[in-house]
Short mmCIF file of C-alpha atoms in Angstrom, two decimals:
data_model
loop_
_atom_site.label_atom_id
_atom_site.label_comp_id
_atom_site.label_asym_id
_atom_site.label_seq_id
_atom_site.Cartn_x
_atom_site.Cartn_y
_atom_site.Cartn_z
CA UNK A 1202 -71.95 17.73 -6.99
CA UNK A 1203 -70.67 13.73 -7.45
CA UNK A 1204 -68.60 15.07 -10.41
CA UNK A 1205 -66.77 17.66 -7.90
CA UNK A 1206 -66.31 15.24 -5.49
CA UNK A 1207 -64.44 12.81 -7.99
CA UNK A 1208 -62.61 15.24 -9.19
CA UNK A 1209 -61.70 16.75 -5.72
CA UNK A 1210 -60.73 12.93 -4.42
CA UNK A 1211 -58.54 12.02 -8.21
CA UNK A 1212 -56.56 15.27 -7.33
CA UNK A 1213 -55.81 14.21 -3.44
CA UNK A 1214 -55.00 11.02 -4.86
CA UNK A 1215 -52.57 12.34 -7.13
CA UNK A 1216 -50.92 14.72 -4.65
CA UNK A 1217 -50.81 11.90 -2.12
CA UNK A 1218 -48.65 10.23 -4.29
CA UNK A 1219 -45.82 12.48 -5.37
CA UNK A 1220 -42.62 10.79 -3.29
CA UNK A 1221 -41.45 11.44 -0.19
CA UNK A 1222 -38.00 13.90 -0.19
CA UNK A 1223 -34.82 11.96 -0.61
CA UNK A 1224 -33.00 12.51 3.47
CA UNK A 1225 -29.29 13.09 3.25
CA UNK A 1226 -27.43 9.95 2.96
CA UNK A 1227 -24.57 10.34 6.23
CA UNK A 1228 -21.36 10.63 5.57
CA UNK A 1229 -18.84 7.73 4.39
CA UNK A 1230 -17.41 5.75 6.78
CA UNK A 1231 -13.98 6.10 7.67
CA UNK A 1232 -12.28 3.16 8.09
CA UNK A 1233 -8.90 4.56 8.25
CA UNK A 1234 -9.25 5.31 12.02
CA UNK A 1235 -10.83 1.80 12.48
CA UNK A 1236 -7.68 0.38 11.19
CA UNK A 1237 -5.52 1.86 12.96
CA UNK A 1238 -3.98 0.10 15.90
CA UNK A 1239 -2.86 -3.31 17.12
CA UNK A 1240 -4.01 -6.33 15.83
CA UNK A 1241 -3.01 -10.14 16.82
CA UNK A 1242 -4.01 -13.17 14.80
CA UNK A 1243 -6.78 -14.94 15.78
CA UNK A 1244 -6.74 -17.93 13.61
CA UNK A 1245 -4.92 -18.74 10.17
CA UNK A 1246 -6.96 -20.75 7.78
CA UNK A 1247 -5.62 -22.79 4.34
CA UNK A 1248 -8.48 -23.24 1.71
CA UNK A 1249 -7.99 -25.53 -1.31
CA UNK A 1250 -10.11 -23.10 -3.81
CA UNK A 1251 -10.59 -26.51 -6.08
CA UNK A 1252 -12.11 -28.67 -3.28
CA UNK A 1253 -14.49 -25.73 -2.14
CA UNK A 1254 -15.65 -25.49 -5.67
CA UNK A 1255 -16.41 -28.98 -5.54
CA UNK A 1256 -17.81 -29.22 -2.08
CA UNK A 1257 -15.69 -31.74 -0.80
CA UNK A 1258 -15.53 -32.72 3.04
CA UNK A 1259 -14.44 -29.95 5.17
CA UNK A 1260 -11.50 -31.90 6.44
CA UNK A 1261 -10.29 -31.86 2.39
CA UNK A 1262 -11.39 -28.29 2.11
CA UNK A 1263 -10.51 -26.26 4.53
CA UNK A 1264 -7.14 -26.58 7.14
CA UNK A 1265 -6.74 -24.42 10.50
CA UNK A 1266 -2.79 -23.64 10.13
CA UNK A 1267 -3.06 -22.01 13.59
CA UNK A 1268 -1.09 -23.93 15.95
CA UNK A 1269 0.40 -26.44 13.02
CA UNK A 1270 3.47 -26.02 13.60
CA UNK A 1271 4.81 -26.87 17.21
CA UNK A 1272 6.43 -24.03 19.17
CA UNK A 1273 5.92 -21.69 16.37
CA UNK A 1274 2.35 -20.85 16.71
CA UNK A 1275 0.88 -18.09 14.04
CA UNK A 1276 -0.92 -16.40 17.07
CA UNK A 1277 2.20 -15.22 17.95
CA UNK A 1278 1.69 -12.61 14.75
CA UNK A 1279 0.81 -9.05 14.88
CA UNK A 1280 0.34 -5.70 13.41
CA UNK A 1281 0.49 -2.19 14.06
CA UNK A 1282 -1.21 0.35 11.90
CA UNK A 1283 0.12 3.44 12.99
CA UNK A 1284 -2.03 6.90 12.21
CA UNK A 1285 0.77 8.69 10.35
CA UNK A 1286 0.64 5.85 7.75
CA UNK A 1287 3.64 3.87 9.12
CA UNK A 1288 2.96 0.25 10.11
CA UNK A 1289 5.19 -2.55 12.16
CA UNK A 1290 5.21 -6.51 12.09
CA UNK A 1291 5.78 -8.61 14.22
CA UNK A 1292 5.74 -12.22 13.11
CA UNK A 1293 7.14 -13.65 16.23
CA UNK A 1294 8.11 -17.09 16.48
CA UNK A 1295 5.61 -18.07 13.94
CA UNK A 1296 6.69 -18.70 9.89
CA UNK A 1297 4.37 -15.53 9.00
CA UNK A 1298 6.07 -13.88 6.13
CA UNK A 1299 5.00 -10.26 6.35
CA UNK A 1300 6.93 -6.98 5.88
CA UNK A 1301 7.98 -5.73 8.98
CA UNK A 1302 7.82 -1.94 8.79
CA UNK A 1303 7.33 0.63 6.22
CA UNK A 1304 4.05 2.37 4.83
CA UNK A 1305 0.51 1.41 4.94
CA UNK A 1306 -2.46 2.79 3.19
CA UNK A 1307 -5.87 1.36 1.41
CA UNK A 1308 -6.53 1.21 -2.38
CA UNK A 1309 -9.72 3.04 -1.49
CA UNK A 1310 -10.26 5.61 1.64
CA UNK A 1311 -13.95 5.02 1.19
CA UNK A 1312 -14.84 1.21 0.03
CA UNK A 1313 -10.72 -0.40 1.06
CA UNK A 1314 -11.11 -3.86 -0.16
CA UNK A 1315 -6.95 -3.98 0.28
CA UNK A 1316 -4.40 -2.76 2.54
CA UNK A 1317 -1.59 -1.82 0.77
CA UNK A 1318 2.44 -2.25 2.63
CA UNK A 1319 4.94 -0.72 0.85
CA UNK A 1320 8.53 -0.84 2.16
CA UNK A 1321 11.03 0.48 -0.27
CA UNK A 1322 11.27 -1.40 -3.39
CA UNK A 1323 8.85 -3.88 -1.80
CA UNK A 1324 5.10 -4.02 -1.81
CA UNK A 1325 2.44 -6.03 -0.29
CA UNK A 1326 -1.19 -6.13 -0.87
CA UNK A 1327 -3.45 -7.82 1.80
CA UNK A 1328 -6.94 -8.24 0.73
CA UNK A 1329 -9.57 -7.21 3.03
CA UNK A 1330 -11.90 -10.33 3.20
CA UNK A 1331 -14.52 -8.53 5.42
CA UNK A 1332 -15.09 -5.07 7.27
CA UNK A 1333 -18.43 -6.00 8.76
CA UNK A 1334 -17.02 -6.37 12.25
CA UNK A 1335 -14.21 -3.94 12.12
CA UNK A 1336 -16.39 -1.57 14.64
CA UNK A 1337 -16.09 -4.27 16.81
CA UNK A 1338 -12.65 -4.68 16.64
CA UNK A 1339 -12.61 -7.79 14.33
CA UNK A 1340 -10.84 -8.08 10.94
CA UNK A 1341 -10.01 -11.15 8.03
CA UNK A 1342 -7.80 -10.38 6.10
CA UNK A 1343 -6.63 -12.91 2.41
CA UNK A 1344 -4.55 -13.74 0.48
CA UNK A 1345 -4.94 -16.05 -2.71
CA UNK A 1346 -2.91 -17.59 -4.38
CA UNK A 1347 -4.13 -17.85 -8.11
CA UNK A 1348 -2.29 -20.20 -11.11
CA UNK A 1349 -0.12 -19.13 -13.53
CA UNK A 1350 -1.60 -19.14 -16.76
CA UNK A 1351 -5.34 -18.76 -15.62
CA UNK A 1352 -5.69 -16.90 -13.43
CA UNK A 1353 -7.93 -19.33 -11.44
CA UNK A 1354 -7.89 -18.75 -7.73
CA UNK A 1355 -6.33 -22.08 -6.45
CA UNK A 1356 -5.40 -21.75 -2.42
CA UNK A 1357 -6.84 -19.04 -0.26
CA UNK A 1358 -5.73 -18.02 3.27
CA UNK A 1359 -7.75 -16.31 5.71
CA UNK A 1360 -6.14 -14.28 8.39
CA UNK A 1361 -8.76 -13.82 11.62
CA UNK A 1362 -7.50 -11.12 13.48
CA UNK A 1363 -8.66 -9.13 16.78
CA UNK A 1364 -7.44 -5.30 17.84
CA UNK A 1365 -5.81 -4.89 21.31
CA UNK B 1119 39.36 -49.41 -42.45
CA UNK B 1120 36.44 -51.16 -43.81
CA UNK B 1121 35.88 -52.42 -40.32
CA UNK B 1122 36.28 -48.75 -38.73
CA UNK B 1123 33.58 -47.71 -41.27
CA UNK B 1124 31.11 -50.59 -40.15
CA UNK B 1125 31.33 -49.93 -36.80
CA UNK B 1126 30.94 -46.08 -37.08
CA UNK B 1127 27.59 -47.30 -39.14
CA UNK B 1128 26.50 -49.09 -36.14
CA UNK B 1129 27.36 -46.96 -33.63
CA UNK B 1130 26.04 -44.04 -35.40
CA UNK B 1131 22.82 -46.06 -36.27
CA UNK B 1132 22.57 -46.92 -32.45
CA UNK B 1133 22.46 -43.17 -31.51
CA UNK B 1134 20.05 -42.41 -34.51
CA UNK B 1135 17.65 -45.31 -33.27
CA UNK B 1136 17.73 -44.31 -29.93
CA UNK B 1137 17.36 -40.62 -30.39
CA UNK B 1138 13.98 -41.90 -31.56
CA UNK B 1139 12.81 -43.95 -28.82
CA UNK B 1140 12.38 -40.75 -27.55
CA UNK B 1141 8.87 -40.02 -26.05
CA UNK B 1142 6.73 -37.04 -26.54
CA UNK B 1143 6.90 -34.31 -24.38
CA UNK B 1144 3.59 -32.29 -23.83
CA UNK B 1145 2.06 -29.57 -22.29
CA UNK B 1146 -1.30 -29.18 -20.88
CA UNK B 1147 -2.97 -25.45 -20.72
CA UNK B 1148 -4.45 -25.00 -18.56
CA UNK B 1149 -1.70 -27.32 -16.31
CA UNK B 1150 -4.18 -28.38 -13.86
CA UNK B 1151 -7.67 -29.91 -15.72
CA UNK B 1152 -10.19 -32.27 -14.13
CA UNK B 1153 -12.62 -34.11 -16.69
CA UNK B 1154 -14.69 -31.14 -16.79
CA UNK B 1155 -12.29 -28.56 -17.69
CA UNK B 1156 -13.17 -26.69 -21.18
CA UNK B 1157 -10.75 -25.22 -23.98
CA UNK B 1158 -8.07 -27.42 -22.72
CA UNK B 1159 -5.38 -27.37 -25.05
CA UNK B 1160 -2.73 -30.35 -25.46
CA UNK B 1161 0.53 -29.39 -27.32
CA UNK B 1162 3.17 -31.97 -28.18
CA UNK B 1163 6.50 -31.87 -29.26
CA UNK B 1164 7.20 -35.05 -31.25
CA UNK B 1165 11.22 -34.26 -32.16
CA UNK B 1166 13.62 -37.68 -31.67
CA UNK B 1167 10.30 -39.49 -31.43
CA UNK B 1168 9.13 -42.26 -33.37
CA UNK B 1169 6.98 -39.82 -35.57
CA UNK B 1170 9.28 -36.99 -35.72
CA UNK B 1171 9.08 -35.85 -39.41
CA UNK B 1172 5.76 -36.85 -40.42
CA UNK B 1173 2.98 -34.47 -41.42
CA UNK B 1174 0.18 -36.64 -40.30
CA UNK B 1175 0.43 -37.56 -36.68
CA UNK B 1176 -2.13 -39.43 -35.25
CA UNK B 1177 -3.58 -39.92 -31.12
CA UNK B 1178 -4.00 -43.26 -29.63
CA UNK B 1179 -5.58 -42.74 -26.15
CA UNK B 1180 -6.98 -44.69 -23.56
CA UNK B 1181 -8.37 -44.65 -19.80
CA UNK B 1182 -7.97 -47.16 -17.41
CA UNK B 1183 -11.25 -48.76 -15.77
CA UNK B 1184 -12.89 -47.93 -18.95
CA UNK B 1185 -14.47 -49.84 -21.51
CA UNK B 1186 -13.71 -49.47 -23.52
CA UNK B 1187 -10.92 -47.37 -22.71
CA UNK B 1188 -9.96 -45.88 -26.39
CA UNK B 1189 -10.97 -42.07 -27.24
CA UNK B 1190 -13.37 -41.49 -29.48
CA UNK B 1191 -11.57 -39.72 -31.67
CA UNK B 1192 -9.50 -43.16 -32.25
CA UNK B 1193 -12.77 -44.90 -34.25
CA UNK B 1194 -15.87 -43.52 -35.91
CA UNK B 1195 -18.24 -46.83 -34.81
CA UNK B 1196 -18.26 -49.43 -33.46
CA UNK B 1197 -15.33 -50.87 -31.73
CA UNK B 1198 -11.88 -49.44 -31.56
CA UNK B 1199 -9.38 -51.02 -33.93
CA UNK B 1200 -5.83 -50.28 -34.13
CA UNK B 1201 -5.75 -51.14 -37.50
CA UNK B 1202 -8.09 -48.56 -38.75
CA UNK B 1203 -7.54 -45.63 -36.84
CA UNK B 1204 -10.15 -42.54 -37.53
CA UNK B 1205 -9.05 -39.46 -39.30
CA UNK B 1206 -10.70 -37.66 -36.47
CA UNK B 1207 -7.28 -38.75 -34.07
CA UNK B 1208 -5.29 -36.88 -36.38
CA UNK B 1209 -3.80 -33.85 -34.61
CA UNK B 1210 -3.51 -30.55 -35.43
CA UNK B 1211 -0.41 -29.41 -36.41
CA UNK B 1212 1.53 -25.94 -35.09
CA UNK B 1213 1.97 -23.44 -37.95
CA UNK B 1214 5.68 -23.34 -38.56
CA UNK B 1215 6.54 -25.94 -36.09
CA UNK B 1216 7.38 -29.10 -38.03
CA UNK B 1217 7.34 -31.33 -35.04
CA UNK B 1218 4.90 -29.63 -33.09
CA UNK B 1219 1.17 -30.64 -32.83
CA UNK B 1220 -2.14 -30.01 -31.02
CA UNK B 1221 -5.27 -30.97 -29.93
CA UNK B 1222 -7.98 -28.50 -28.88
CA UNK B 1223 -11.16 -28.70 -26.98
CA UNK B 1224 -13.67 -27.89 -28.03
CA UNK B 1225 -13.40 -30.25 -30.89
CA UNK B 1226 -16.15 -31.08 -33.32
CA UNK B 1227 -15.61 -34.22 -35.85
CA UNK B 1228 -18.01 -36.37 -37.57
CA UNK B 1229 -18.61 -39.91 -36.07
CA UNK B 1230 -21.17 -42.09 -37.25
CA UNK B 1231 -22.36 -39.56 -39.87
CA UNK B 1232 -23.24 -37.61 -37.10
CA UNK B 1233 -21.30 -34.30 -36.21
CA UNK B 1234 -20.34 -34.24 -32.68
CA UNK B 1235 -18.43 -31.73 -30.27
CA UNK B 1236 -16.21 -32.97 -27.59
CA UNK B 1237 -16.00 -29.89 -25.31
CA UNK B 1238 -13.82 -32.04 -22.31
CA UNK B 1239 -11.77 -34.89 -21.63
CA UNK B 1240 -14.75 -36.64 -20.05
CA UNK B 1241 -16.79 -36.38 -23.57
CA UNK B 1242 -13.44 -37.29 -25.62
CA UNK B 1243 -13.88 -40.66 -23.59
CA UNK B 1244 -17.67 -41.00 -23.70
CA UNK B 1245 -18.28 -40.60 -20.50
CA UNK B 1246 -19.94 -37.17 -20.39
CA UNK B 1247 -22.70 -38.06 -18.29
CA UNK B 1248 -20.36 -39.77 -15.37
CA UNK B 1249 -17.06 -38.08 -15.27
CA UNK B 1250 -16.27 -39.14 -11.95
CA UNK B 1251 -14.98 -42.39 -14.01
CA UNK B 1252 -11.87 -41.11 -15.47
CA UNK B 1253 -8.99 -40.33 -13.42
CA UNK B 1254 -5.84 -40.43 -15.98
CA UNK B 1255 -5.31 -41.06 -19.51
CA UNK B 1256 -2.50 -42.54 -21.50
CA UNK B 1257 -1.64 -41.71 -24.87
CA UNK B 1258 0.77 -42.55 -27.98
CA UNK B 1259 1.77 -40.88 -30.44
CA UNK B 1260 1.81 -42.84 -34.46
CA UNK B 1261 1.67 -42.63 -38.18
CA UNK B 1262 -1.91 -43.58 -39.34
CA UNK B 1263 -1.03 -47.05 -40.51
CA UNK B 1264 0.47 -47.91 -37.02
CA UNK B 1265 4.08 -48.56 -38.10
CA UNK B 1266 5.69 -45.76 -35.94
CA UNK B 1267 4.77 -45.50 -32.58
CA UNK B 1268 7.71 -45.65 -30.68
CA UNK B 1269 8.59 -47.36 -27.41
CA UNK B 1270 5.13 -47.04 -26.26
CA UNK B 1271 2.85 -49.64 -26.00
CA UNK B 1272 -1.15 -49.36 -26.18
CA UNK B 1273 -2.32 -49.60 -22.24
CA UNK B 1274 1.00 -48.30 -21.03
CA UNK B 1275 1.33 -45.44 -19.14
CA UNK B 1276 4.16 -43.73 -20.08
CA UNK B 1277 3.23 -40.67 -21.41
CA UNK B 1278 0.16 -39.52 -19.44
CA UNK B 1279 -2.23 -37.10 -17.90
CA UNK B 1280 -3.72 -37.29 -14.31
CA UNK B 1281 -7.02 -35.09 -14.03
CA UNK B 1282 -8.04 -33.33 -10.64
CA UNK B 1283 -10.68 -35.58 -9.16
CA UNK B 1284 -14.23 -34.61 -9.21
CA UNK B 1285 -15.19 -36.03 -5.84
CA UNK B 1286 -13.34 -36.63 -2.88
CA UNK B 1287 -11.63 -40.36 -2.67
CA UNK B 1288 -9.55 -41.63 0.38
CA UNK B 1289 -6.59 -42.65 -0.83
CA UNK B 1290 -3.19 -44.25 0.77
CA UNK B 1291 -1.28 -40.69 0.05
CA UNK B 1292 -3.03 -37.20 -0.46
CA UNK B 1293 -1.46 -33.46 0.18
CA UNK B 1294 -3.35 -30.32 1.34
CA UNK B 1295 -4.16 -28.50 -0.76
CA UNK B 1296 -4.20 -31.37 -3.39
CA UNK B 1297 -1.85 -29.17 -5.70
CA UNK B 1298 0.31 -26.93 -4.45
CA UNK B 1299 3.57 -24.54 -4.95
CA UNK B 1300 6.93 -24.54 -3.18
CA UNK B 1301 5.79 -22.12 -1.16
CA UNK B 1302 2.68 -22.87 -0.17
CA UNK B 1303 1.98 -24.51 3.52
CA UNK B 1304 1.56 -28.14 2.72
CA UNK B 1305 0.16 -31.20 4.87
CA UNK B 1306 0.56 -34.52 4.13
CA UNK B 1307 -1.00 -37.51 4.81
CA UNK B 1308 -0.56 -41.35 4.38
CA UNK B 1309 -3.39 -43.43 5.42
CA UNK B 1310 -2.45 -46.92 6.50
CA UNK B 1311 -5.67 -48.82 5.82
CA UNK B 1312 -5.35 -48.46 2.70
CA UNK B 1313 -1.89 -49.55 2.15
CA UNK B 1314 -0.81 -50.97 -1.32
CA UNK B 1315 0.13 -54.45 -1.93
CA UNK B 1316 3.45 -53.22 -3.49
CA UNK B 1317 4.06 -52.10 0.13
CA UNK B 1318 5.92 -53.47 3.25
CA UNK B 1319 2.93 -54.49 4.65
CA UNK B 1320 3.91 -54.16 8.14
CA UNK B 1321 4.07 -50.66 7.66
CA UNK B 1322 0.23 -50.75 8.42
CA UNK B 1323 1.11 -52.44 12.17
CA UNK B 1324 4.32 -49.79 12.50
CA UNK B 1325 4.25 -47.11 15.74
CA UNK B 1326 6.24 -43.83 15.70
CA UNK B 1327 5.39 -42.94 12.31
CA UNK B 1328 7.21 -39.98 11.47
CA UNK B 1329 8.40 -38.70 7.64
CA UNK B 1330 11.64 -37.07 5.81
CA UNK B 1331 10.62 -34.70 2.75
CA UNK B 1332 13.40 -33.96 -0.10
CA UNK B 1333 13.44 -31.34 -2.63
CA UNK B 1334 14.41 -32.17 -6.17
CA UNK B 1335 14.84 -29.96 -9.12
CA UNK B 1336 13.76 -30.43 -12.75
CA UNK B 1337 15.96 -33.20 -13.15
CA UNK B 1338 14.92 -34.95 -10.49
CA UNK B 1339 18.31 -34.97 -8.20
CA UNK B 1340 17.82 -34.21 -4.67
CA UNK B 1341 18.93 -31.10 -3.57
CA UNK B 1342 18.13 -31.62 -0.01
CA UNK B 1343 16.41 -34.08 2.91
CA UNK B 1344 14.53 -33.34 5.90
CA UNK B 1345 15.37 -34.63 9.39
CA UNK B 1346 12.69 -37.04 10.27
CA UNK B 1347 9.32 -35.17 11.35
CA UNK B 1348 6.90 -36.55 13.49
CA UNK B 1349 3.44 -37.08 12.27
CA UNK B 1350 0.11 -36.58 14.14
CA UNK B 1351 -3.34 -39.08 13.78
CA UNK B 1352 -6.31 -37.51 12.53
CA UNK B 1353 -9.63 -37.73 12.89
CA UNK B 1354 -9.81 -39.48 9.66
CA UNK B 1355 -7.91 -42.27 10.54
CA UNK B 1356 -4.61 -40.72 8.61
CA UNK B 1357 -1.33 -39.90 9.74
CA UNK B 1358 -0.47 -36.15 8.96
CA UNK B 1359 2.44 -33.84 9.22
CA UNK B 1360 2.77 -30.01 7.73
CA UNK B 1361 5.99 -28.35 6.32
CA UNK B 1362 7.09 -25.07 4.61
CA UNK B 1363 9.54 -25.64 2.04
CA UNK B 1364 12.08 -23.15 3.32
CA UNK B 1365 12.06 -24.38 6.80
CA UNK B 1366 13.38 -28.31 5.95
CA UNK B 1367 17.03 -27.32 5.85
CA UNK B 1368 19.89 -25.84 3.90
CA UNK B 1369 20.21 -25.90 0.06
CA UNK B 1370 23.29 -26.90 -0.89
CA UNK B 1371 26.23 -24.04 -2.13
CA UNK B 1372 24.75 -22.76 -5.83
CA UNK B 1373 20.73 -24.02 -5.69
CA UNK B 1374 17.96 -22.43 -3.77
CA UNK B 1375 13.90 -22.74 -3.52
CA UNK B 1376 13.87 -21.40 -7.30
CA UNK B 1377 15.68 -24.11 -8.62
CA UNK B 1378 13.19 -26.79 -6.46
CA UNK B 1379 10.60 -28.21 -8.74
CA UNK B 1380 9.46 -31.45 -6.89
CA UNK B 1381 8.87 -33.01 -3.62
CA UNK B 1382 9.13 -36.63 -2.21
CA UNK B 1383 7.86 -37.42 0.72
CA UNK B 1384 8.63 -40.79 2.80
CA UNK B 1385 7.12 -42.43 5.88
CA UNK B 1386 8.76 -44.57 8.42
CA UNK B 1387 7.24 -46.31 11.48
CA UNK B 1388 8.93 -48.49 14.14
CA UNK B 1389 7.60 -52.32 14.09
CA UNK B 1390 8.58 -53.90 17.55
CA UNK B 1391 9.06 -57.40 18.32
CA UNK B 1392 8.16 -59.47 21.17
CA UNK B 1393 12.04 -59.04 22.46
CA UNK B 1394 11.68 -55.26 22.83
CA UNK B 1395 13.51 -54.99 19.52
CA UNK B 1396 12.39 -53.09 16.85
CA UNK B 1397 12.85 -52.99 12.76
CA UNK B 1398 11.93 -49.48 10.91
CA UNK B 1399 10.20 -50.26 8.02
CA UNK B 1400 9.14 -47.13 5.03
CA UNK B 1401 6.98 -46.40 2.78
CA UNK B 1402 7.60 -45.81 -1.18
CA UNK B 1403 9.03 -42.36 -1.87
CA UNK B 1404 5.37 -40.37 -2.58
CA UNK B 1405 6.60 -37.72 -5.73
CA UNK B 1406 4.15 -34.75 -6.58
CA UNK B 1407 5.46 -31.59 -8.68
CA UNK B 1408 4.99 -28.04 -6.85
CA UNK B 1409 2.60 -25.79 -9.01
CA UNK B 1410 3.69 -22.47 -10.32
CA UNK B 1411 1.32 -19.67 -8.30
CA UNK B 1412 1.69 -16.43 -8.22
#
């Protein structure tokens, strides 16, 4: 009678651990509708890669370019991402240099970690530096600017911007 | 005619002695190293120099603030001598390049009977454990024996490499970033309390301090000057202004950013006397080369 009851409480035990049924993972998000609209510039930032490696004060690491230059703020920057994969710029009285119209698309519909502007001949890739808070309307986009013959990242600017 | 032949002798002889006071010209991969920075490569390209045509081409190298302030490579033990300088200084030369040598890190030589790597300019120095020390280093180019060195002097700092600091130092004149390309946004900053000697020194009492910025090429003429920008005073105590390259003016007919390969920056401040008068006083001309970025 003990020997059944081992036997009856090994096999429950072994049953009780086969693993729980995989659920459906949901379906990729699509961040091409996310994207799409109006977004203004926030706040323009200027790292120096070198000085962030080294962790040197902020105020010789990192530079708000924002309002720098008098009367030609970068706030005055913004973007349209249209639906039908056209997009316009407007860099306003800022010193933005952006393409102003043409096409727009992502390097990848399902993890974009660039936005790609093509206008003619011309081509621009922005880096996506985070998508966390595009739900929310928020977006950074960079651009780095890398050496020569290295390849070493050596300047970095991050673009904050907000949708309208 | 005799005398027409002498003088064509001397003349000629002039040019041929002055073709090699020539110094060295060098590149550094990569272009931007601090004392840290491994596989760093140093090519040099000794033609119309004092050691143009010699096989064995010896380094002489030395650090300011250092002591002492010879490489390693120069002497096995002891202390350096020029007199007896190591076989380890002698430079590598460039397959098929007569006048063309190298020196590679990592390097490994024997000193002391001991075999030793030098993996970075802080180690070629000896100062592996406290890098922070070296800042630049000077170098000459000679035979082994010493006879041909050139112009150059041992100390002097004519031929030369500045390293990317390791730690943040205040200094009289900085950029941000500390390196940067023609058409990157750049700041600039002078900080007054820590004006030079060689300066004006009433600079450091001067109001109004604004700046003019000119763009040179390779061979250093100006191709174009700012109007006078005014500067802003930082929480640090410096006085700051920012600038794009392409929005200081017009390039002259036939050059354009491309041809732009340096920048001078100079700051002027108003120093008023007790009569309501007032002198303008500037600072040196502050030179740094524009990086090529991509």
């Amino acid at each position: 009678m003990k020997k059944i009851f081992s036997i009856l409480f090994v096999t429950l035990l072994f049953f009780s651990c086969q693993p729980d049924e995989i659920p459906p993972i949901g379906e990729p998000t699509d961040y091409i509708p996310m994207l799409t609209g109006t977004w203004n510039l926030d706040k323009f930032e200027q790292i120096d890669a070198d000085a962030e490696s080294k962790s040197f004060p902020d105020f010789a690491t990192v530079k708000d370019l924002t309002h720098v230059f008098a009367g030609h703020p970068y706030t005055d920057f913004s973007i349209t991402f249209n639906a039908d994969g056209t997009f316009t710029s407007d860099a306003g009285s800022s010193y933005m240099q952006m393409l102003s119209s043409g096409n727009w698309d992502v390097d990848d519909t399902e993890y974009p970690s660039a936005i790609i502007l093509s206008s003619g001949s011309e081509t621009q890739t922005i880096a996506l530096s985070s998508l966390a808070d595009v739900i929310l309307g928020k977006v950074e986009f960079k651009e780095e600017r890398k050496q020569a013959d290295t390849g070493k990242i050596k300047i970095k600017y991050v673009y904050s911007l907000s949708k309208n | 005619m005799r005398q027409i032949i002498i003088l064509s002798i001397m003349i000629f002889g002039t040019f041929v002695l002055k073709a090699q006071d020539a110094l060295p010209k060098f590149t550094v991969t990569p272009s931007e190293i601090d004392a840290l920075t491994e596989n760093v490569v140093i090519e040099f390209d000794v033609t119309g120099t004092a050691v143009a045509g010699l096989t064995d081409v010896y380094i002489w190298s030395w650090a300011p603030g250092l002591s002492p302030s010879e490489m390693l490579l120069c002497y096995d033990q002891g202390s350096p001598s020029w007199g007896s300088i190591s076989q380890n200084a002698k430079l590598d030369p460039v397959p098929g390049q007569p006048n063309k040598f190298r020196l590679t890190l990592p390097k490994t030589v024997t000193r002391a009977g001991v075999e030793v790597t030098f993996n970075n300019v802080a180690e070629l120095f000896g100062v592996g454990d406290t890098p922070g020390k070296i800042k630049e280093f000077g170098f000459l180019l000679r035979s082994q024996d010493g006879s041909s060195e050139g112009k150059q002097t041992p100390g002097d700092m004519k031929t030369s490499i500045t390293l990317l600091p390791l730690e943040f130092e205040s200094s009289y004149f900085r950029t941000f970033p500390a390196k940067v390309s023609s058409k990157d946004v750049i700041t600039a900053y002078l900080n007054l309390s820590l004006i030079e000697s060689s300066e004006d020194q009433k600079l450091a009492v001067a109001d109004e301090i604004t700046a003019k910025v000119s763009l040179l090429d390779e061979n250093g003429t100006v191709l174009l000057t700012s109007e006078s920008m005014e500067t802003t005073f930082t929480n640090e105590e410096e006085y700051a202004f920012s600038f794009l390259t392409n929005m200081l003016g017009e390039f002259p007919e036939g050059s354009s950013l491309d041809d732009v390969t340096k920048c001078q920056v100079v700051f002027s401040g108003k120093v008023y006397n007790q009569d309501g008068t007032f002198e303008t006083v500037s600072s040196k001309a502050f030179e740094f080369d524009f990086q090529d970025y991509e």
